[in-house]
Amino acid sequence: MDEETERLDALTQQAGRWLALSAAPAERHTTAVVAGPYDRVAWRDVYAQSAALRELSAQLLTRHAHAPDLLADVFLCAYQAAPRLRDRTVMAPSYLVHHQVVTALTQSPDFAALHRETAGDAYAAAMAVLAQASALRGLLERSREARERTGRADRARQEAEAAAAAVGEALRQAAEEADEQGEVPAPAATAVCRAAEAAREAEESARREDGAAAQAMAAAVPGIRSAARNAASAAAEAVRQEAALMRAWGVDAGETERMPFAERARLAERLRSGRLARWAELIGRFRQMAAGERARKVEHATGELVGVTLGDDLSRVIPSELAVLGVPELRAVFAARYAAGELMLYDSRGEQGTGKGAVIACVDTSHSMYAEGPGGVTREAWSKACALALLDQARHAGRDFVGILFSAADKLQVFRFPGDRPAPVSDVLDFAETFLGGGTDFQRPLGTAAKILEEEFDSASRARGDIVLITDDACEVSENWTRLWNEIKRRLDFRLFGIAIATPDTATASGSVLESLCDNLRTVDDLTDVHTTADLFRVI
């Protein structure tokens, strides 16, 4: 037996190992997060709708060939209720850096806070991806060597598998050319030996590249973890700020989740860039304060007891009068005194109960409302925040809300929000952001408010509306207008609350126009204090 035949016999004994290497390799995944069909559809939909995501993907593709898969995984981590990562051993070697990035993100301290805001919300998850854009760019730059090394290792492994497949093919060819005694022609044996030598060299090269890739990956891991922490922190803060912005403007989570992606993106941009965007925190505090006052309010409280009076209000009858009902012979006496309105009742002094008609906020938008108070809060911001809290108050009670923006006599705009239907966010923003400018006139806005209450009374028989006048100025009203105002006020039984913002003492002094018009007038000098109007929300 010649030398080539001996080598062929030795190679044949190792054929099982070569054939195993040449067999079809197990599936290697290019995504680190296990995703079902619905999750993949959610990613495709949000990617198709978001120009910003597509632009980010294109930017990253210039330096990272697997950017689309990486962005999909970052999205799915945020979107899925319980994200599950694949084992590293089933990942394509070129995607191991990608796997490490996603692993580091999910293990970062801020990921749990981020996930609470984004789970199940495709828009919020997409926003989390965009918020991490800068960190992802830096992370991919810092892991470039590791990515290049794992890429080389992947190519070397593919070459080793191809070489092993060549060995298998050479062995098959040699077996076909062997004679009846099993002797293989020398050329076929030589081909097998050459293929085996190439396979050994390819396998050794693959092992070297695997070792170098492992070292590069180990060196890159600390940087990846640090960058991932920063990315998760930035995303959590961005998502938290937008959620707080939505809540401040009265947009609940259920409403935003039902919005189409593009509409929600436009709304978020409008909230961030609108005239009152910087006062979202103030608006939120007003709404929270009003909600707290609603929770504390007792609708039918009698107020402070100050003595005993006569009347027929059975809810205030004193115990000794009720005791009479226990004596059958005296029940007729009780009935007669009730009919005559002569029962002894607790007399109380307290705030009048809430109204039933519309809540109307007349908000001054004259030039002087641009003025800033403590903390840089403008008079306009304070008044609009208060008005939006009144809108919440009216909706909670099922009452209509009307916002009247006014300045000079020829400048007035009315916004209506019926109590029996949701208030469109766009309309609320239009009301909050509109500013008319000019001087100050009370007669037209108050006359308009009274007319609205009169129409409501005529059409729905609802009386006892509430008007809130928010202004930083004073102006004169005519005697004839005042007479008509008092007549309609008595007929419709509405109340006028006045809030004077940083006005001179003379504007709110006894006998002033504001003092004579308003049933309840208060002054506000500290525009950072939302609690100066807390009692207003207890009685409206």
JSON list of C-alpha atoms in Angstrom, two decimals, residues 88-290:
[
{"chain": "A", "resi": 88, "resn": "ARG", "atom": "CA", "xyz": [-25.49, 33.55, 22.57]},
{"chain": "A", "resi": 89, "resn": "THR", "atom": "CA", "xyz": [-24.68, 30.13, 21.11]},
{"chain": "A", "resi": 90, "resn": "VAL", "atom": "CA", "xyz": [-27.51, 30.35, 18.55]},
{"chain": "A", "resi": 91, "resn": "MET", "atom": "CA", "xyz": [-26.51, 33.81, 17.31]},
{"chain": "A", "resi": 92, "resn": "ALA", "atom": "CA", "xyz": [-24.61, 34.34, 14.10]},
{"chain": "A", "resi": 93, "resn": "PRO", "atom": "CA", "xyz": [-21.07, 35.32, 15.17]},
{"chain": "A", "resi": 94, "resn": "SER", "atom": "CA", "xyz": [-21.29, 38.63, 13.30]},
{"chain": "A", "resi": 95, "resn": "TYR", "atom": "CA", "xyz": [-24.23, 39.57, 15.52]},
{"chain": "A", "resi": 96, "resn": "LEU", "atom": "CA", "xyz": [-22.62, 38.82, 18.90]},
{"chain": "A", "resi": 97, "resn": "VAL", "atom": "CA", "xyz": [-21.83, 42.50, 19.52]},
{"chain": "A", "resi": 98, "resn": "HIS", "atom": "CA", "xyz": [-25.45, 43.22, 18.68]},
{"chain": "A", "resi": 99, "resn": "HIS", "atom": "CA", "xyz": [-26.51, 40.58, 21.24]},
{"chain": "A", "resi": 100, "resn": "GLN", "atom": "CA", "xyz": [-24.21, 42.10, 23.86]},
{"chain": "A", "resi": 101, "resn": "VAL", "atom": "CA", "xyz": [-25.66, 45.57, 23.27]},
{"chain": "A", "resi": 102, "resn": "VAL", "atom": "CA", "xyz": [-29.23, 44.35, 23.78]},
{"chain": "A", "resi": 103, "resn": "THR", "atom": "CA", "xyz": [-28.23, 42.32, 26.83]},
{"chain": "A", "resi": 104, "resn": "ALA", "atom": "CA", "xyz": [-26.57, 45.36, 28.39]},
{"chain": "A", "resi": 105, "resn": "LEU", "atom": "CA", "xyz": [-29.64, 47.51, 27.69]},
{"chain": "A", "resi": 106, "resn": "THR", "atom": "CA", "xyz": [-32.03, 45.11, 29.38]},
{"chain": "A", "resi": 107, "resn": "GLN", "atom": "CA", "xyz": [-29.73, 44.77, 32.39]},
{"chain": "A", "resi": 108, "resn": "SER", "atom": "CA", "xyz": [-29.19, 48.50, 32.90]},
{"chain": "A", "resi": 109, "resn": "PRO", "atom": "CA", "xyz": [-30.69, 50.05, 36.08]},
{"chain": "A", "resi": 110, "resn": "ASP", "atom": "CA", "xyz": [-33.00, 52.41, 34.16]},
{"chain": "A", "resi": 111, "resn": "PHE", "atom": "CA", "xyz": [-34.48, 49.78, 31.88]},
{"chain": "A", "resi": 112, "resn": "ALA", "atom": "CA", "xyz": [-37.26, 48.82, 34.31]},
{"chain": "A", "resi": 113, "resn": "ALA", "atom": "CA", "xyz": [-38.45, 52.43, 34.55]},
{"chain": "A", "resi": 114, "resn": "LEU", "atom": "CA", "xyz": [-38.31, 52.75, 30.76]},
{"chain": "A", "resi": 115, "resn": "HIS", "atom": "CA", "xyz": [-40.17, 49.49, 30.24]},
{"chain": "A", "resi": 116, "resn": "ARG", "atom": "CA", "xyz": [-43.04, 50.58, 32.50]},
{"chain": "A", "resi": 117, "resn": "GLU", "atom": "CA", "xyz": [-43.77, 53.46, 30.12]},
{"chain": "A", "resi": 118, "resn": "THR", "atom": "CA", "xyz": [-43.25, 51.61, 26.83]},
{"chain": "A", "resi": 119, "resn": "ALA", "atom": "CA", "xyz": [-44.56, 48.04, 27.25]},
{"chain": "A", "resi": 120, "resn": "GLY", "atom": "CA", "xyz": [-47.39, 47.47, 24.78]},
{"chain": "A", "resi": 121, "resn": "ASP", "atom": "CA", "xyz": [-47.14, 51.03, 23.41]},
{"chain": "A", "resi": 122, "resn": "ALA", "atom": "CA", "xyz": [-45.54, 50.97, 19.95]},
{"chain": "A", "resi": 123, "resn": "TYR", "atom": "CA", "xyz": [-45.22, 54.75, 19.75]},
{"chain": "A", "resi": 124, "resn": "ALA", "atom": "CA", "xyz": [-43.50, 55.04, 23.15]},
{"chain": "A", "resi": 125, "resn": "ALA", "atom": "CA", "xyz": [-41.18, 52.13, 22.27]},
{"chain": "A", "resi": 126, "resn": "ALA", "atom": "CA", "xyz": [-40.24, 53.83, 18.99]},
{"chain": "A", "resi": 127, "resn": "MET", "atom": "CA", "xyz": [-39.60, 57.06, 20.86]},
{"chain": "A", "resi": 128, "resn": "ALA", "atom": "CA", "xyz": [-37.32, 55.12, 23.23]},
{"chain": "A", "resi": 129, "resn": "VAL", "atom": "CA", "xyz": [-35.31, 53.89, 20.23]},
{"chain": "A", "resi": 130, "resn": "LEU", "atom": "CA", "xyz": [-34.96, 57.43, 18.88]},
{"chain": "A", "resi": 131, "resn": "ALA", "atom": "CA", "xyz": [-33.98, 58.75, 22.31]},
{"chain": "A", "resi": 132, "resn": "GLN", "atom": "CA", "xyz": [-31.08, 56.27, 22.32]},
{"chain": "A", "resi": 133, "resn": "ALA", "atom": "CA", "xyz": [-29.85, 57.26, 18.85]},
{"chain": "A", "resi": 134, "resn": "SER", "atom": "CA", "xyz": [-26.83, 59.24, 20.01]},
{"chain": "A", "resi": 135, "resn": "ALA", "atom": "CA", "xyz": [-25.78, 56.59, 22.54]},
{"chain": "A", "resi": 136, "resn": "LEU", "atom": "CA", "xyz": [-26.19, 53.82, 19.94]},
{"chain": "A", "resi": 137, "resn": "ARG", "atom": "CA", "xyz": [-23.96, 55.69, 17.47]},
{"chain": "A", "resi": 138, "resn": "GLY", "atom": "CA", "xyz": [-21.24, 56.09, 20.07]},
{"chain": "A", "resi": 139, "resn": "LEU", "atom": "CA", "xyz": [-21.62, 52.52, 21.23]},
{"chain": "A", "resi": 140, "resn": "LEU", "atom": "CA", "xyz": [-21.20, 51.15, 17.71]},
{"chain": "A", "resi": 141, "resn": "GLU", "atom": "CA", "xyz": [-18.12, 53.31, 17.20]},
{"chain": "A", "resi": 142, "resn": "ARG", "atom": "CA", "xyz": [-16.50, 52.06, 20.40]},
{"chain": "A", "resi": 143, "resn": "SER", "atom": "CA", "xyz": [-17.25, 48.42, 19.54]},
{"chain": "A", "resi": 144, "resn": "ARG", "atom": "CA", "xyz": [-15.95, 48.64, 15.97]},
{"chain": "A", "resi": 145, "resn": "GLU", "atom": "CA", "xyz": [-12.89, 46.43, 16.59]},
{"chain": "A", "resi": 146, "resn": "ALA", "atom": "CA", "xyz": [-15.02, 43.76, 18.27]},
{"chain": "A", "resi": 147, "resn": "ARG", "atom": "CA", "xyz": [-17.48, 43.87, 15.36]},
{"chain": "A", "resi": 148, "resn": "GLU", "atom": "CA", "xyz": [-14.67, 43.56, 12.82]},
{"chain": "A", "resi": 149, "resn": "ARG", "atom": "CA", "xyz": [-13.13, 40.65, 14.73]},
{"chain": "A", "resi": 150, "resn": "THR", "atom": "CA", "xyz": [-16.40, 38.76, 15.07]},
{"chain": "A", "resi": 151, "resn": "GLY", "atom": "CA", "xyz": [-17.00, 39.40, 11.35]},
{"chain": "A", "resi": 152, "resn": "ARG", "atom": "CA", "xyz": [-13.64, 37.84, 10.50]},
{"chain": "A", "resi": 153, "resn": "ALA", "atom": "CA", "xyz": [-14.37, 34.93, 12.82]},
{"chain": "A", "resi": 154, "resn": "ASP", "atom": "CA", "xyz": [-17.71, 34.43, 11.11]},
{"chain": "A", "resi": 155, "resn": "ARG", "atom": "CA", "xyz": [-16.12, 34.40, 7.66]},
{"chain": "A", "resi": 156, "resn": "ALA", "atom": "CA", "xyz": [-13.35, 32.04, 8.85]},
{"chain": "A", "resi": 157, "resn": "ARG", "atom": "CA", "xyz": [-15.94, 29.67, 10.30]},
{"chain": "A", "resi": 158, "resn": "GLN", "atom": "CA", "xyz": [-17.86, 29.71, 7.02]},
{"chain": "A", "resi": 159, "resn": "GLU", "atom": "CA", "xyz": [-14.63, 28.95, 5.14]},
{"chain": "A", "resi": 160, "resn": "ALA", "atom": "CA", "xyz": [-13.91, 26.05, 7.50]},
{"chain": "A", "resi": 161, "resn": "GLU", "atom": "CA", "xyz": [-17.37, 24.64, 6.91]},
{"chain": "A", "resi": 162, "resn": "ALA", "atom": "CA", "xyz": [-16.91, 25.01, 3.15]},
{"chain": "A", "resi": 163, "resn": "ALA", "atom": "CA", "xyz": [-13.51, 23.25, 3.37]},
{"chain": "A", "resi": 164, "resn": "ALA", "atom": "CA", "xyz": [-15.06, 20.44, 5.39]},
{"chain": "A", "resi": 165, "resn": "ALA", "atom": "CA", "xyz": [-17.76, 20.14, 2.75]},
{"chain": "A", "resi": 166, "resn": "ALA", "atom": "CA", "xyz": [-15.00, 19.87, 0.11]},
{"chain": "A", "resi": 167, "resn": "VAL", "atom": "CA", "xyz": [-13.44, 17.00, 2.08]},
{"chain": "A", "resi": 168, "resn": "GLY", "atom": "CA", "xyz": [-16.76, 15.22, 2.13]},
{"chain": "A", "resi": 169, "resn": "GLU", "atom": "CA", "xyz": [-17.15, 15.70, -1.63]},
{"chain": "A", "resi": 170, "resn": "ALA", "atom": "CA", "xyz": [-13.58, 14.42, -2.26]},
{"chain": "A", "resi": 171, "resn": "LEU", "atom": "CA", "xyz": [-14.24, 11.33, -0.13]},
{"chain": "A", "resi": 172, "resn": "ARG", "atom": "CA", "xyz": [-17.45, 10.66, -2.02]},
{"chain": "A", "resi": 173, "resn": "GLN", "atom": "CA", "xyz": [-15.61, 10.99, -5.35]},
{"chain": "A", "resi": 174, "resn": "ALA", "atom": "CA", "xyz": [-12.83, 8.69, -4.14]},
{"chain": "A", "resi": 175, "resn": "ALA", "atom": "CA", "xyz": [-15.36, 6.06, -3.04]},
{"chain": "A", "resi": 176, "resn": "GLU", "atom": "CA", "xyz": [-16.99, 6.15, -6.47]},
{"chain": "A", "resi": 177, "resn": "GLU", "atom": "CA", "xyz": [-13.63, 5.68, -8.25]},
{"chain": "A", "resi": 178, "resn": "ALA", "atom": "CA", "xyz": [-12.38, 2.85, -6.01]},
{"chain": "A", "resi": 179, "resn": "ASP", "atom": "CA", "xyz": [-11.99, -0.60, -7.68]},
{"chain": "A", "resi": 180, "resn": "GLU", "atom": "CA", "xyz": [-13.45, -3.90, -6.47]},
{"chain": "A", "resi": 181, "resn": "GLN", "atom": "CA", "xyz": [-10.58, -4.37, -4.01]},
{"chain": "A", "resi": 182, "resn": "GLY", "atom": "CA", "xyz": [-11.20, -0.86, -2.55]},
{"chain": "A", "resi": 183, "resn": "GLU", "atom": "CA", "xyz": [-8.12, 0.61, -4.12]},
{"chain": "A", "resi": 184, "resn": "VAL", "atom": "CA", "xyz": [-8.52, 4.36, -4.84]},
{"chain": "A", "resi": 185, "resn": "PRO", "atom": "CA", "xyz": [-6.78, 5.87, -7.84]},
{"chain": "A", "resi": 186, "resn": "ALA", "atom": "CA", "xyz": [-3.86, 8.07, -6.91]},
{"chain": "A", "resi": 187, "resn": "PRO", "atom": "CA", "xyz": [-5.38, 11.31, -8.29]},
{"chain": "A", "resi": 188, "resn": "ALA", "atom": "CA", "xyz": [-8.55, 10.81, -6.24]},
{"chain": "A", "resi": 189, "resn": "ALA", "atom": "CA", "xyz": [-6.53, 10.01, -3.11]},
{"chain": "A", "resi": 190, "resn": "THR", "atom": "CA", "xyz": [-4.37, 13.10, -3.71]},
{"chain": "A", "resi": 191, "resn": "ALA", "atom": "CA", "xyz": [-7.53, 15.24, -4.06]},
{"chain": "A", "resi": 192, "resn": "VAL", "atom": "CA", "xyz": [-8.82, 13.95, -0.73]},
{"chain": "A", "resi": 193, "resn": "CYS", "atom": "CA", "xyz": [-5.50, 14.66, 0.99]},
{"chain": "A", "resi": 194, "resn": "ARG", "atom": "CA", "xyz": [-5.36, 18.19, -0.41]},
{"chain": "A", "resi": 195, "resn": "ALA", "atom": "CA", "xyz": [-8.96, 18.89, 0.63]},
{"chain": "A", "resi": 196, "resn": "ALA", "atom": "CA", "xyz": [-8.25, 17.59, 4.12]},
{"chain": "A", "resi": 197, "resn": "GLU", "atom": "CA", "xyz": [-5.15, 19.75, 4.43]},
{"chain": "A", "resi": 198, "resn": "ALA", "atom": "CA", "xyz": [-7.13, 22.82, 3.36]},
{"chain": "A", "resi": 199, "resn": "ALA", "atom": "CA", "xyz": [-9.84, 21.93, 5.86]},
{"chain": "A", "resi": 200, "resn": "ARG", "atom": "CA", "xyz": [-7.28, 21.63, 8.69]},
{"chain": "A", "resi": 201, "resn": "GLU", "atom": "CA", "xyz": [-5.80, 24.99, 7.84]},
{"chain": "A", "resi": 202, "resn": "ALA", "atom": "CA", "xyz": [-9.27, 26.60, 7.62]},
{"chain": "A", "resi": 203, "resn": "GLU", "atom": "CA", "xyz": [-10.26, 25.12, 10.98]},
{"chain": "A", "resi": 204, "resn": "GLU", "atom": "CA", "xyz": [-7.06, 26.36, 12.63]},
{"chain": "A", "resi": 205, "resn": "SER", "atom": "CA", "xyz": [-7.64, 29.82, 11.12]},
{"chain": "A", "resi": 206, "resn": "ALA", "atom": "CA", "xyz": [-11.22, 29.78, 12.40]},
{"chain": "A", "resi": 207, "resn": "ARG", "atom": "CA", "xyz": [-10.00, 28.88, 15.91]},
{"chain": "A", "resi": 208, "resn": "ARG", "atom": "CA", "xyz": [-7.48, 31.73, 15.83]},
{"chain": "A", "resi": 209, "resn": "GLU", "atom": "CA", "xyz": [-10.12, 34.19, 14.68]},
{"chain": "A", "resi": 210, "resn": "ASP", "atom": "CA", "xyz": [-12.55, 32.92, 17.31]},
{"chain": "A", "resi": 211, "resn": "GLY", "atom": "CA", "xyz": [-9.92, 33.55, 19.99]},
{"chain": "A", "resi": 212, "resn": "ALA", "atom": "CA", "xyz": [-9.16, 37.04, 18.71]},
{"chain": "A", "resi": 213, "resn": "ALA", "atom": "CA", "xyz": [-12.89, 37.82, 18.51]},
{"chain": "A", "resi": 214, "resn": "ALA", "atom": "CA", "xyz": [-13.42, 36.61, 22.06]},
{"chain": "A", "resi": 215, "resn": "GLN", "atom": "CA", "xyz": [-10.60, 38.86, 23.30]},
{"chain": "A", "resi": 216, "resn": "ALA", "atom": "CA", "xyz": [-11.94, 41.86, 21.40]},
{"chain": "A", "resi": 217, "resn": "MET", "atom": "CA", "xyz": [-15.43, 41.22, 22.73]},
{"chain": "A", "resi": 218, "resn": "ALA", "atom": "CA", "xyz": [-14.16, 40.95, 26.32]},
{"chain": "A", "resi": 219, "resn": "ALA", "atom": "CA", "xyz": [-12.36, 44.27, 25.90]},
{"chain": "A", "resi": 220, "resn": "ALA", "atom": "CA", "xyz": [-15.47, 45.90, 24.47]},
{"chain": "A", "resi": 221, "resn": "VAL", "atom": "CA", "xyz": [-17.97, 44.65, 27.08]},
{"chain": "A", "resi": 222, "resn": "PRO", "atom": "CA", "xyz": [-17.28, 47.30, 29.79]},
{"chain": "A", "resi": 223, "resn": "GLY", "atom": "CA", "xyz": [-17.70, 50.11, 27.26]},
{"chain": "A", "resi": 224, "resn": "ILE", "atom": "CA", "xyz": [-20.86, 48.54, 25.87]},
{"chain": "A", "resi": 225, "resn": "ARG", "atom": "CA", "xyz": [-22.35, 48.25, 29.34]},
{"chain": "A", "resi": 226, "resn": "SER", "atom": "CA", "xyz": [-21.53, 51.85, 30.19]},
{"chain": "A", "resi": 227, "resn": "ALA", "atom": "CA", "xyz": [-22.95, 53.15, 26.91]},
{"chain": "A", "resi": 228, "resn": "ALA", "atom": "CA", "xyz": [-26.04, 50.96, 27.32]},
{"chain": "A", "resi": 229, "resn": "ARG", "atom": "CA", "xyz": [-26.67, 52.42, 30.78]},
{"chain": "A", "resi": 230, "resn": "ASN", "atom": "CA", "xyz": [-26.48, 55.93, 29.33]},
{"chain": "A", "resi": 231, "resn": "ALA", "atom": "CA", "xyz": [-28.76, 54.96, 26.46]},
{"chain": "A", "resi": 232, "resn": "ALA", "atom": "CA", "xyz": [-31.39, 53.44, 28.74]},
{"chain": "A", "resi": 233, "resn": "SER", "atom": "CA", "xyz": [-31.21, 56.44, 31.07]},
{"chain": "A", "resi": 234, "resn": "ALA", "atom": "CA", "xyz": [-31.68, 58.89, 28.18]},
{"chain": "A", "resi": 235, "resn": "ALA", "atom": "CA", "xyz": [-34.58, 56.87, 26.79]},
{"chain": "A", "resi": 236, "resn": "ALA", "atom": "CA", "xyz": [-36.28, 56.57, 30.17]},
{"chain": "A", "resi": 237, "resn": "GLU", "atom": "CA", "xyz": [-36.01, 60.31, 30.74]},
{"chain": "A", "resi": 238, "resn": "ALA", "atom": "CA", "xyz": [-37.33, 61.17, 27.27]},
{"chain": "A", "resi": 239, "resn": "VAL", "atom": "CA", "xyz": [-40.30, 58.81, 27.55]},
{"chain": "A", "resi": 240, "resn": "ARG", "atom": "CA", "xyz": [-41.01, 59.95, 31.11]},
{"chain": "A", "resi": 241, "resn": "GLN", "atom": "CA", "xyz": [-40.97, 63.62, 30.08]},
{"chain": "A", "resi": 242, "resn": "GLU", "atom": "CA", "xyz": [-43.36, 63.04, 27.18]},
{"chain": "A", "resi": 243, "resn": "ALA", "atom": "CA", "xyz": [-45.73, 60.99, 29.36]},
{"chain": "A", "resi": 244, "resn": "ALA", "atom": "CA", "xyz": [-45.67, 63.76, 31.98]},
{"chain": "A", "resi": 245, "resn": "LEU", "atom": "CA", "xyz": [-46.29, 66.35, 29.26]},
{"chain": "A", "resi": 246, "resn": "MET", "atom": "CA", "xyz": [-49.31, 64.41, 28.02]},
{"chain": "A", "resi": 247, "resn": "ARG", "atom": "CA", "xyz": [-50.69, 64.03, 31.53]},
{"chain": "A", "resi": 248, "resn": "ALA", "atom": "CA", "xyz": [-50.15, 67.73, 32.27]},
{"chain": "A", "resi": 249, "resn": "TRP", "atom": "CA", "xyz": [-52.27, 68.62, 29.27]},
{"chain": "A", "resi": 250, "resn": "GLY", "atom": "CA", "xyz": [-54.97, 66.16, 30.30]},
{"chain": "A", "resi": 251, "resn": "VAL", "atom": "CA", "xyz": [-54.22, 63.56, 27.62]},
{"chain": "A", "resi": 252, "resn": "ASP", "atom": "CA", "xyz": [-54.63, 60.15, 29.25]},
{"chain": "A", "resi": 253, "resn": "ALA", "atom": "CA", "xyz": [-52.66, 57.06, 28.24]},
{"chain": "A", "resi": 254, "resn": "GLY", "atom": "CA", "xyz": [-55.69, 55.31, 26.79]},
{"chain": "A", "resi": 255, "resn": "GLU", "atom": "CA", "xyz": [-56.36, 58.22, 24.47]},
{"chain": "A", "resi": 256, "resn": "THR", "atom": "CA", "xyz": [-52.80, 58.37, 23.13]},
{"chain": "A", "resi": 257, "resn": "GLU", "atom": "CA", "xyz": [-52.60, 54.62, 22.59]},
{"chain": "A", "resi": 258, "resn": "ARG", "atom": "CA", "xyz": [-55.67, 54.81, 20.34]},
{"chain": "A", "resi": 259, "resn": "MET", "atom": "CA", "xyz": [-54.17, 57.60, 18.23]},
{"chain": "A", "resi": 260, "resn": "PRO", "atom": "CA", "xyz": [-52.55, 56.80, 14.86]},
{"chain": "A", "resi": 261, "resn": "PHE", "atom": "CA", "xyz": [-48.77, 57.07, 15.03]},
{"chain": "A", "resi": 262, "resn": "ALA", "atom": "CA", "xyz": [-48.53, 60.19, 12.86]},
{"chain": "A", "resi": 263, "resn": "GLU", "atom": "CA", "xyz": [-51.25, 62.01, 14.79]},
{"chain": "A", "resi": 264, "resn": "ARG", "atom": "CA", "xyz": [-49.63, 61.20, 18.12]},
{"chain": "A", "resi": 265, "resn": "ALA", "atom": "CA", "xyz": [-46.24, 62.34, 16.85]},
{"chain": "A", "resi": 266, "resn": "ARG", "atom": "CA", "xyz": [-47.73, 65.66, 15.70]},
{"chain": "A", "resi": 267, "resn": "LEU", "atom": "CA", "xyz": [-49.47, 66.11, 19.05]},
{"chain": "A", "resi": 268, "resn": "ALA", "atom": "CA", "xyz": [-46.26, 65.42, 20.98]},
{"chain": "A", "resi": 269, "resn": "GLU", "atom": "CA", "xyz": [-44.33, 67.88, 18.82]},
{"chain": "A", "resi": 270, "resn": "ARG", "atom": "CA", "xyz": [-47.02, 70.51, 19.32]},
{"chain": "A", "resi": 271, "resn": "LEU", "atom": "CA", "xyz": [-46.96, 70.03, 23.08]},
{"chain": "A", "resi": 272, "resn": "ARG", "atom": "CA", "xyz": [-43.18, 70.30, 23.16]},
{"chain": "A", "resi": 273, "resn": "SER", "atom": "CA", "xyz": [-42.96, 73.37, 20.95]},
{"chain": "A", "resi": 274, "resn": "GLY", "atom": "CA", "xyz": [-46.17, 75.27, 21.75]},
{"chain": "A", "resi": 275, "resn": "ARG", "atom": "CA", "xyz": [-46.32, 78.68, 23.42]},
{"chain": "A", "resi": 276, "resn": "LEU", "atom": "CA", "xyz": [-47.07, 77.21, 26.83]},
{"chain": "A", "resi": 277, "resn": "ALA", "atom": "CA", "xyz": [-44.82, 74.14, 26.57]},
{"chain": "A", "resi": 278, "resn": "ARG", "atom": "CA", "xyz": [-42.45, 75.44, 29.27]},
{"chain": "A", "resi": 279, "resn": "TRP", "atom": "CA", "xyz": [-45.37, 75.75, 31.69]},
{"chain": "A", "resi": 280, "resn": "ALA", "atom": "CA", "xyz": [-46.55, 72.14, 31.38]},
{"chain": "A", "resi": 281, "resn": "GLU", "atom": "CA", "xyz": [-45.40, 71.47, 34.94]},
{"chain": "A", "resi": 282, "resn": "LEU", "atom": "CA", "xyz": [-47.50, 74.40, 36.24]},
{"chain": "A", "resi": 283, "resn": "ILE", "atom": "CA", "xyz": [-50.52, 73.17, 34.28]},
{"chain": "A", "resi": 284, "resn": "GLY", "atom": "CA", "xyz": [-50.05, 69.69, 35.72]},
{"chain": "A", "resi": 285, "resn": "ARG", "atom": "CA", "xyz": [-49.82, 71.05, 39.27]},
{"chain": "A", "resi": 286, "resn": "PHE", "atom": "CA", "xyz": [-53.03, 73.03, 38.82]},
{"chain": "A", "resi": 287, "resn": "ARG", "atom": "CA", "xyz": [-54.86, 69.97, 37.59]},
{"chain": "A", "resi": 288, "resn": "GLN", "atom": "CA", "xyz": [-53.53, 67.82, 40.42]},
{"chain": "A", "resi": 289, "resn": "MET", "atom": "CA", "xyz": [-54.55, 70.44, 42.99]},
{"chain": "A", "resi": 290, "resn": "ALA", "atom": "CA", "xyz": [-58.04, 70.65, 41.51]}
]
